[in-house]
Tab-separated table of C-alpha atoms and ligand atoms in Angstrom:
chain	number	residue	atom	x	y	z
A	1	MET	CA	-20.099	-16.393	-9.017
A	2	LYS	CA	-17.524	-17.383	-6.446
A	3	ILE	CA	-16.625	-15.258	-3.469
A	4	GLU	CA	-13.191	-16.766	-2.984
A	5	SER	CA	-11.491	-13.382	-2.793
A	6	ASP	CA	-13.190	-12.823	0.550
A	7	LYS	CA	-11.738	-16.069	1.841
A	8	ASP	CA	-8.271	-15.168	0.653
A	9	PHE	CA	-8.529	-11.842	2.402
A	10	GLY	CA	-9.435	-13.504	5.701
A	11	THR	CA	-6.551	-15.968	5.890
A	12	ARG	CA	-2.784	-15.916	5.891
A	13	GLU	CA	-0.327	-18.709	5.419
A	14	CYS	CA	1.608	-19.914	8.414
A	15	PRO	CA	5.329	-19.603	7.543
A	16	SER	CA	6.100	-22.559	9.771
A	17	CYS	CA	3.685	-25.235	8.502
A	18	ALA	CA	1.966	-23.544	5.503
A	19	THR	CA	-1.522	-23.845	7.013
A	20	ASP	CA	-4.098	-21.189	6.189
A	21	VAL	CA	-4.801	-19.395	9.442
A	22	GLU	CA	-7.634	-16.934	9.915
A	23	ILE	CA	-6.427	-13.354	9.958
A	24	ASN	CA	-8.005	-12.669	13.353
A	25	HIS	CA	-6.109	-15.578	14.891
A	26	ASN	CA	-2.689	-14.543	16.099
A	27	ARG	CA	-1.521	-18.113	16.617
A	28	CYS	CA	-1.432	-21.056	14.227
A	29	PRO	CA	-3.742	-23.810	15.553
A	30	ILE	CA	-1.560	-26.524	14.012
A	31	CYS	CA	1.993	-25.722	15.088
A	32	GLY	CA	1.464	-22.857	17.513
A	33	TYR	CA	3.429	-20.320	15.479
A	34	GLU	CA	2.725	-16.801	16.710
A	35	PHE	CA	2.195	-14.198	14.017
A	36	PRO	CA	3.781	-10.816	14.577
A	37	HIS	CA	1.196	-8.228	15.531
A	38	PRO	CA	0.173	-5.936	12.698
A	39	THR	CA	1.321	-2.394	13.335
A	40	PRO	CA	-1.176	0.225	12.094
A	41	ARG	CA	1.443	2.867	12.847
A	42	GLN	CA	3.451	1.812	9.795
A	43	LYS	CA	0.561	2.839	7.565
A	44	ASN	CA	0.560	6.286	9.116
A	45	MET	CA	4.328	6.460	8.754
A	46	LYS	CA	4.004	5.717	5.046
A	47	LEU	CA	1.305	8.380	4.718
A	48	TRP	CA	3.448	10.945	6.508
A	49	GLY	CA	6.412	9.977	4.378
A	50	ALA	CA	4.368	10.649	1.250
A	51	ILE	CA	3.137	13.999	2.617
A	52	ILE	CA	6.673	15.080	3.562
A	53	MET	CA	7.923	14.038	0.134
A	54	LEU	CA	5.193	16.157	-1.491
A	55	ILE	CA	6.056	19.153	0.703
A	56	LEU	CA	9.769	18.777	-0.094
A	57	LEU	CA	8.940	18.475	-3.786
A	58	GLY	CA	6.798	21.616	-3.550
A	59	LEU	CA	9.596	23.529	-1.786
A	60	LEU	CA	12.055	22.325	-4.406
A	61	LEU	CA	9.795	23.539	-7.204
A	62	LEU	CA	9.286	26.893	-5.408
A	63	GLY	CA	13.030	27.214	-5.012
A	64	LEU	CA	13.567	26.577	-8.703
A	65	TRP	CA	11.062	29.234	-9.794
B	1	ZN	ZN1	1.598	-23.436	11.624
């Protein structure tokens, strides 16, 4: 069995020179391209968006009944 999926998870392609850069490296070692910092807030925003949508949907259904 190969464990290539783990490798894929740990790297990202540099948009400047297409080199696979480790995910914990913020800068490409080949061309020096700086990756934008991942924002964990966006995940929370998505979660809150889903919760608000559910609440709105619930209110809508309550209003219809
Ligand atoms: Zn690069």
